[in-house]
């Protein structure tokens, strides 16, 4: 299986640069998993596809304002840092630009010295381990100095930080938003519940590995970066009971999907617990837990495009994407949604 098999042409102007004013006003492309047929709808029509007894699984991770701009203390050179993973209390694994100037021992000052960092070491993949020094509460300082870590294809400045956050975001730790969830309003979630659909929460802290380009020609040679997930006991029961009673499990986003699949056994039972997963889902994968997926449109040749191709079939996905381009859908993080069900 070649990475190039997952390429499609996308006009630049279809990449959504700003979120819609009303979260749920986006469009929805429904691709049927039964017969491959395509319907063009609005996101609020999601209610028509969900049935009493189904379970919607959402990822309640919260994006931290992980992008920091500082200066090297020795030279005054501008340094950009993206917090990826907390390794210990004040030590983080970070992506640093420009990397050439960020050697071990270098000290960086942020916000006129409110926050300082020292590069402890350079990891094999080029990421840096940085120890931070500050007075007060780190999260509060980050909230003051940090910016939301928008993907590189979004060039507009985000006016409202909360628009890159789901309405149910709870547990801080993500370097990117689980963007399929951005379409839900509290009112729409209430209507989902009123219909008799259960809503289960899982947590997966999204790492940038999700968006890293696939640099190998052979798909199976690609290695995913690991991400931390949590499945609570009562939420696992909710999902398992849904399956037992004949309901469908619909994941909101590829992050919820990866969590459910990573934490499920071959027996189709979801296990509570926490840990790291580097699950890579591509065509040929046998889904153990999910019956459907709500997700956005994904980048050409990306691991996420491979994941949706595994669920709906590559030919069906490529045809749907071609149709979406023709119909001028909005693509990627702030774009429209697809329902694979």
GROMACS .gro file of C-alpha atoms in nm:
model
  341
    1UNK     CA    1   0.000   0.000   0.000
    2UNK     CA    2   0.155   0.327  -0.113
    3UNK     CA    3   0.123   0.664   0.060
    4UNK     CA    4   0.068   0.822  -0.283
    5UNK     CA    5  -0.254   0.617  -0.316
    6UNK     CA    6  -0.408   0.855  -0.062
    7UNK     CA    7  -0.338   1.175  -0.253
    8UNK     CA    8  -0.616   1.406  -0.379
    9UNK     CA    9  -0.617   1.757  -0.525
   10UNK     CA   10  -0.746   2.031  -0.297
   11UNK     CA   11  -0.778   2.396  -0.403
   12UNK     CA   12  -0.613   2.618  -0.140
   13UNK     CA   13  -0.927   2.834  -0.101
   14UNK     CA   14  -1.126   2.538   0.036
   15UNK     CA   15  -0.908   2.521   0.350
   16UNK     CA   16  -1.121   2.686   0.621
   17UNK     CA   17  -0.925   2.966   0.786
   18UNK     CA   18  -1.185   3.075   1.043
   19UNK     CA   19  -1.446   2.893   1.250
   20UNK     CA   20  -1.813   2.960   1.168
   21UNK     CA   21  -1.993   3.190   1.409
   22UNK     CA   22  -2.243   2.914   1.491
   23UNK     CA   23  -2.060   2.586   1.565
   24UNK     CA   24  -2.339   2.364   1.435
   25UNK     CA   25  -2.398   2.561   1.111
   26UNK     CA   26  -2.142   2.358   0.918
   27UNK     CA   27  -2.234   2.119   0.640
   28UNK     CA   28  -2.238   1.742   0.675
   29UNK     CA   29  -2.152   1.488   0.408
   30UNK     CA   30  -2.306   1.149   0.489
   31UNK     CA   31  -2.127   0.852   0.336
   32UNK     CA   32  -2.325   0.532   0.387
   33UNK     CA   33  -2.118   0.235   0.509
   34UNK     CA   34  -2.387   0.005   0.367
   35UNK     CA   35  -2.397   0.107   0.001
   36UNK     CA   36  -2.145   0.391  -0.042
   37UNK     CA   37  -2.416   0.645  -0.126
   38UNK     CA   38  -2.354   1.014  -0.050
   39UNK     CA   39  -2.597   1.271   0.096
   40UNK     CA   40  -2.532   1.644   0.143
   41UNK     CA   41  -2.685   1.768   0.467
   42UNK     CA   42  -2.633   2.016   0.753
   43UNK     CA   43  -2.459   1.920   1.077
   44UNK     CA   44  -2.777   1.952   1.286
   45UNK     CA   45  -2.928   1.673   1.069
   46UNK     CA   46  -2.702   1.437   1.264
   47UNK     CA   47  -3.007   1.379   1.486
   48UNK     CA   48  -3.185   1.202   1.200
   49UNK     CA   49  -2.908   0.942   1.172
   50UNK     CA   50  -2.875   0.860   1.541
   51UNK     CA   51  -3.122   0.618   1.698
   52UNK     CA   52  -3.245   0.554   2.049
   53UNK     CA   53  -3.003   0.310   2.216
   54UNK     CA   54  -2.700   0.429   2.019
   55UNK     CA   55  -2.395   0.568   2.199
   56UNK     CA   56  -2.203   0.876   2.089
   57UNK     CA   57  -1.843   0.871   2.221
   58UNK     CA   58  -1.674   1.209   2.267
   59UNK     CA   59  -1.316   1.301   2.359
   60UNK     CA   60  -1.320   1.547   2.651
   61UNK     CA   61  -0.954   1.650   2.628
   62UNK     CA   62  -0.878   2.021   2.656
   63UNK     CA   63  -0.625   2.201   2.437
   64UNK     CA   64  -0.361   2.395   2.628
   65UNK     CA   65  -0.234   2.726   2.483
   66UNK     CA   66   0.084   2.537   2.400
   67UNK     CA   67   0.258   2.781   2.163
   68UNK     CA   68   0.505   3.015   2.333
   69UNK     CA   69   0.728   3.287   2.188
   70UNK     CA   70   1.044   3.379   2.377
   71UNK     CA   71   1.399   3.508   2.341
   72UNK     CA   72   1.731   3.336   2.396
   73UNK     CA   73   1.887   3.500   2.700
   74UNK     CA   74   2.238   3.499   2.549
   75UNK     CA   75   2.160   3.648   2.208
   76UNK     CA   76   1.802   3.781   2.213
   77UNK     CA   77   1.714   3.555   1.915
   78UNK     CA   78   1.341   3.480   1.884
   79UNK     CA   79   1.248   3.120   1.970
   80UNK     CA   80   0.911   2.951   1.917
   81UNK     CA   81   0.817   2.659   2.140
   82UNK     CA   82   0.531   2.412   2.122
   83UNK     CA   83   0.464   2.209   2.438
   84UNK     CA   84   0.403   1.846   2.341
   85UNK     CA   85   0.416   1.626   2.653
   86UNK     CA   86   0.468   1.687   3.021
   87UNK     CA   87   0.744   1.444   3.126
   88UNK     CA   88   0.774   1.554   3.491
   89UNK     CA   89   0.621   1.842   3.688
   90UNK     CA   90   0.817   2.122   3.519
   91UNK     CA   91   0.989   1.930   3.239
   92UNK     CA   92   0.820   1.921   2.899
   93UNK     CA   93   0.901   1.763   2.565
   94UNK     CA   94   0.881   2.049   2.314
   95UNK     CA   95   0.906   2.126   1.948
   96UNK     CA   96   1.144   2.421   1.905
   97UNK     CA   97   1.193   2.655   1.608
   98UNK     CA   98   1.452   2.736   1.484
   99UNK     CA   99   1.613   2.416   1.609
  100UNK     CA  100   1.969   2.516   1.518
  101UNK     CA  101   1.970   2.785   1.786
  102UNK     CA  102   1.824   2.559   2.054
  103UNK     CA  103   2.115   2.356   2.190
  104UNK     CA  104   2.145   2.189   2.530
  105UNK     CA  105   2.208   2.445   2.803
  106UNK     CA  106   2.040   2.733   2.615
  107UNK     CA  107   1.815   2.950   2.830
  108UNK     CA  108   1.496   3.112   2.703
  109UNK     CA  109   1.291   3.394   2.855
  110UNK     CA  110   0.917   3.435   2.794
  111UNK     CA  111   0.695   3.736   2.876
  112UNK     CA  112   0.973   3.959   3.014
  113UNK     CA  113   1.103   3.682   3.236
  114UNK     CA  114   0.772   3.575   3.397
  115UNK     CA  115   0.857   3.231   3.262
  116UNK     CA  116   1.205   3.093   3.191
  117UNK     CA  117   1.319   2.769   3.036
  118UNK     CA  118   1.640   2.573   3.005
  119UNK     CA  119   1.699   2.315   2.732
  120UNK     CA  120   1.815   2.002   2.913
  121UNK     CA  121   1.871   1.778   2.612
  122UNK     CA  122   1.791   1.717   2.247
  123UNK     CA  123   1.595   1.395   2.182
  124UNK     CA  124   1.665   1.162   1.888
  125UNK     CA  125   1.370   1.297   1.687
  126UNK     CA  126   1.490   1.655   1.736
  127UNK     CA  127   1.241   1.747   2.009
  128UNK     CA  128   1.380   1.927   2.316
  129UNK     CA  129   1.338   1.854   2.687
  130UNK     CA  130   1.289   2.189   2.859
  131UNK     CA  131   1.273   2.261   3.233
  132UNK     CA  132   1.060   2.566   3.314
  133UNK     CA  133   1.112   2.808   3.604
  134UNK     CA  134   0.840   3.043   3.731
  135UNK     CA  135   0.659   3.170   4.038
  136UNK     CA  136   0.292   3.087   4.084
  137UNK     CA  137   0.083   2.839   3.888
  138UNK     CA  138   0.220   2.716   3.554
  139UNK     CA  139  -0.125   2.677   3.391
  140UNK     CA  140  -0.217   3.039   3.477
  141UNK     CA  141   0.111   3.169   3.332
  142UNK     CA  142   0.056   2.959   3.021
  143UNK     CA  143  -0.294   3.101   2.986
  144UNK     CA  144  -0.145   3.453   2.989
  145UNK     CA  145   0.151   3.394   2.759
  146UNK     CA  146   0.054   3.101   2.538
  147UNK     CA  147  -0.132   3.088   2.209
  148UNK     CA  148  -0.353   2.809   2.075
  149UNK     CA  149  -0.142   2.567   1.867
  150UNK     CA  150  -0.332   2.599   1.539
  151UNK     CA  151  -0.222   2.372   1.252
  152UNK     CA  152   0.024   2.530   1.002
  153UNK     CA  153  -0.238   2.543   0.723
  154UNK     CA  154  -0.439   2.798   0.927
  155UNK     CA  155  -0.278   3.136   0.870
  156UNK     CA  156  -0.548   3.362   1.019
  157UNK     CA  157  -0.519   3.467   1.384
  158UNK     CA  158  -0.783   3.309   1.607
  159UNK     CA  159  -0.994   3.583   1.767
  160UNK     CA  160  -1.153   3.366   2.038
  161UNK     CA  161  -0.942   3.092   2.206
  162UNK     CA  162  -1.258   2.895   2.292
  163UNK     CA  163  -1.337   2.832   1.928
  164UNK     CA  164  -1.048   2.585   1.912
  165UNK     CA  165  -1.199   2.404   2.210
  166UNK     CA  166  -1.502   2.173   2.226
  167UNK     CA  167  -1.791   2.281   2.451
  168UNK     CA  168  -1.726   1.967   2.661
  169UNK     CA  169  -1.346   2.009   2.693
  170UNK     CA  170  -1.247   1.913   3.047
  171UNK     CA  171  -0.905   1.750   3.097
  172UNK     CA  172  -0.609   1.968   2.995
  173UNK     CA  173  -0.329   1.812   2.792
  174UNK     CA  174  -0.380   1.832   2.416
  175UNK     CA  175  -0.149   1.996   2.164
  176UNK     CA  176  -0.438   2.002   1.912
  177UNK     CA  177  -0.819   1.999   1.929
  178UNK     CA  178  -1.029   1.690   1.856
  179UNK     CA  179  -1.186   1.896   1.577
  180UNK     CA  180  -1.488   1.676   1.491
  181UNK     CA  181  -1.628   1.781   1.829
  182UNK     CA  182  -1.609   2.151   1.744
  183UNK     CA  183  -1.942   2.122   1.558
  184UNK     CA  184  -2.142   2.035   1.870
  185UNK     CA  185  -2.322   2.298   2.077
  186UNK     CA  186  -2.463   2.223   2.422
  187UNK     CA  187  -2.815   2.255   2.276
  188UNK     CA  188  -2.742   1.996   2.007
  189UNK     CA  189  -2.595   1.754   2.264
  190UNK     CA  190  -2.911   1.799   2.476
  191UNK     CA  191  -3.124   1.706   2.172
  192UNK     CA  192  -2.905   1.397   2.118
  193UNK     CA  193  -2.974   1.289   2.478
  194UNK     CA  194  -3.348   1.365   2.444
  195UNK     CA  195  -3.357   1.120   2.155
  196UNK     CA  196  -3.241   0.842   2.389
  197UNK     CA  197  -2.883   0.835   2.264
  198UNK     CA  198  -2.620   0.784   2.535
  199UNK     CA  199  -2.310   1.005   2.541
  200UNK     CA  200  -1.990   0.846   2.670
  201UNK     CA  201  -1.667   1.036   2.746
  202UNK     CA  202  -1.314   0.916   2.684
  203UNK     CA  203  -0.994   1.122   2.703
  204UNK     CA  204  -0.711   1.115   2.453
  205UNK     CA  205  -0.456   1.395   2.466
  206UNK     CA  206  -0.389   1.468   2.101
  207UNK     CA  207  -0.022   1.481   2.011
  208UNK     CA  208   0.123   1.640   1.700
  209UNK     CA  209   0.220   1.295   1.574
  210UNK     CA  210  -0.138   1.275   1.445
  211UNK     CA  211  -0.059   1.548   1.195
  212UNK     CA  212   0.299   1.455   1.114
  213UNK     CA  213   0.328   1.388   0.741
  214UNK     CA  214   0.384   1.029   0.632
  215UNK     CA  215   0.741   1.038   0.498
  216UNK     CA  216   0.767   0.677   0.382
  217UNK     CA  217   0.644   0.540   0.047
  218UNK     CA  218   0.515   0.220   0.203
  219UNK     CA  219   0.226   0.296   0.442
  220UNK     CA  220   0.307   0.002   0.671
  221UNK     CA  221   0.656   0.141   0.744
  222UNK     CA  222   0.512   0.455   0.910
  223UNK     CA  223   0.534   0.475   1.291
  224UNK     CA  224   0.280   0.675   1.491
  225UNK     CA  225   0.380   0.881   1.794
  226UNK     CA  226   0.215   0.762   2.115
  227UNK     CA  227  -0.068   0.953   2.286
  228UNK     CA  228  -0.205   0.921   2.640
  229UNK     CA  229  -0.564   0.802   2.689
  230UNK     CA  230  -0.805   0.737   2.975
  231UNK     CA  231  -1.125   0.526   2.974
  232UNK     CA  232  -1.321   0.541   3.301
  233UNK     CA  233  -1.500   0.234   3.438
  234UNK     CA  234  -1.855   0.377   3.411
  235UNK     CA  235  -1.794   0.503   3.056
  236UNK     CA  236  -1.662   0.162   2.944
  237UNK     CA  237  -1.979   0.006   3.089
  238UNK     CA  238  -2.197   0.252   2.896
  239UNK     CA  239  -2.026   0.160   2.567
  240UNK     CA  240  -2.026  -0.216   2.637
  241UNK     CA  241  -2.394  -0.211   2.738
  242UNK     CA  242  -2.476  -0.032   2.412
  243UNK     CA  243  -2.314  -0.314   2.213
  244UNK     CA  244  -2.480  -0.580   2.430
  245UNK     CA  245  -2.823  -0.425   2.372
  246UNK     CA  246  -2.779  -0.400   1.994
  247UNK     CA  247  -2.708  -0.026   1.979
  248UNK     CA  248  -2.440   0.135   1.762
  249UNK     CA  249  -2.123   0.301   1.887
  250UNK     CA  250  -2.049   0.620   1.695
  251UNK     CA  251  -1.715   0.787   1.764
  252UNK     CA  252  -1.691   1.166   1.745
  253UNK     CA  253  -1.354   1.214   1.580
  254UNK     CA  254  -1.056   0.998   1.496
  255UNK     CA  255  -0.919   1.052   1.850
  256UNK     CA  256  -1.225   0.889   2.011
  257UNK     CA  257  -1.206   0.616   1.747
  258UNK     CA  258  -0.838   0.543   1.821
  259UNK     CA  259  -0.907   0.536   2.197
  260UNK     CA  260  -1.196   0.290   2.160
  261UNK     CA  261  -1.005   0.064   1.924
  262UNK     CA  262  -0.685   0.072   2.133
  263UNK     CA  263  -0.869  -0.010   2.456
  264UNK     CA  264  -1.090  -0.287   2.310
  265UNK     CA  265  -0.997  -0.654   2.296
  266UNK     CA  266  -1.053  -0.897   2.011
  267UNK     CA  267  -1.366  -1.001   2.203
  268UNK     CA  268  -1.519  -0.660   2.123
  269UNK     CA  269  -1.521  -0.548   2.487
  270UNK     CA  270  -1.394  -0.204   2.590
  271UNK     CA  271  -1.162  -0.212   2.889
  272UNK     CA  272  -1.136   0.070   3.140
  273UNK     CA  273  -0.788   0.199   3.214
  274UNK     CA  274  -0.525   0.442   3.099
  275UNK     CA  275  -0.202   0.425   2.905
  276UNK     CA  276  -0.022   0.518   2.586
  277UNK     CA  277  -0.135   0.417   2.239
  278UNK     CA  278   0.039   0.440   1.903
  279UNK     CA  279  -0.238   0.255   1.717
  280UNK     CA  280  -0.217   0.308   1.340
  281UNK     CA  281  -0.540   0.231   1.153
  282UNK     CA  282  -0.519   0.188   0.776
  283UNK     CA  283  -0.707  -0.023   0.516
  284UNK     CA  284  -0.717  -0.388   0.614
  285UNK     CA  285  -0.774  -0.304   0.982
  286UNK     CA  286  -1.059  -0.493   1.153
  287UNK     CA  287  -1.267  -0.256   1.370
  288UNK     CA  288  -1.345  -0.409   1.709
  289UNK     CA  289  -1.570  -0.142   1.860
  290UNK     CA  290  -1.699   0.142   1.643
  291UNK     CA  291  -1.996   0.121   1.406
  292UNK     CA  292  -1.972   0.475   1.275
  293UNK     CA  293  -1.764   0.791   1.282
  294UNK     CA  294  -1.824   1.166   1.275
  295UNK     CA  295  -1.511   1.339   1.151
  296UNK     CA  296  -1.381   1.633   0.949
  297UNK     CA  297  -1.209   1.621   0.610
  298UNK     CA  298  -0.845   1.515   0.633
  299UNK     CA  299  -0.521   1.611   0.459
  300UNK     CA  300  -0.404   1.424   0.150
  301UNK     CA  301  -0.167   1.132   0.230
  302UNK     CA  302  -0.235   1.166   0.605
  303UNK     CA  303  -0.275   0.886   0.860
  304UNK     CA  304  -0.626   1.017   0.933
  305UNK     CA  305  -0.728   0.981   0.568
  306UNK     CA  306  -0.597   0.624   0.591
  307UNK     CA  307  -0.810   0.567   0.903
  308UNK     CA  308  -1.137   0.678   0.738
  309UNK     CA  309  -1.042   0.471   0.430
  310UNK     CA  310  -1.010   0.166   0.657
  311UNK     CA  311  -1.366   0.223   0.780
  312UNK     CA  312  -1.547   0.323   0.461
  313UNK     CA  313  -1.321   0.182   0.187
  314UNK     CA  314  -1.057   0.384   0.002
  315UNK     CA  315  -1.254   0.411  -0.323
  316UNK     CA  316  -1.562   0.537  -0.138
  317UNK     CA  317  -1.360   0.795   0.057
  318UNK     CA  318  -1.176   0.924  -0.251
  319UNK     CA  319  -1.509   0.954  -0.436
  320UNK     CA  320  -1.665   1.139  -0.141
  321UNK     CA  321  -1.370   1.378  -0.119
  322UNK     CA  322  -1.388   1.445  -0.493
  323UNK     CA  323  -1.758   1.523  -0.451
  324UNK     CA  324  -1.685   1.749  -0.151
  325UNK     CA  325  -1.430   1.949  -0.354
  326UNK     CA  326  -1.684   1.984  -0.637
  327UNK     CA  327  -1.953   2.097  -0.389
  328UNK     CA  328  -1.710   2.347  -0.229
  329UNK     CA  329  -1.712   2.202   0.122
  330UNK     CA  330  -1.479   2.366   0.375
  331UNK     CA  331  -1.182   2.144   0.465
  332UNK     CA  332  -0.974   2.055   0.775
  333UNK     CA  333  -0.990   2.177   1.138
  334UNK     CA  334  -1.241   2.463   1.103
  335UNK     CA  335  -1.417   2.301   0.808
  336UNK     CA  336  -1.726   2.088   0.749
  337UNK     CA  337  -1.795   1.737   0.875
  338UNK     CA  338  -1.848   1.388   0.739
  339UNK     CA  339  -2.063   1.111   0.886
  340UNK     CA  340  -1.949   0.758   0.806
  341UNK     CA  341  -2.243   0.541   0.916
   0.00000   0.00000   0.00000
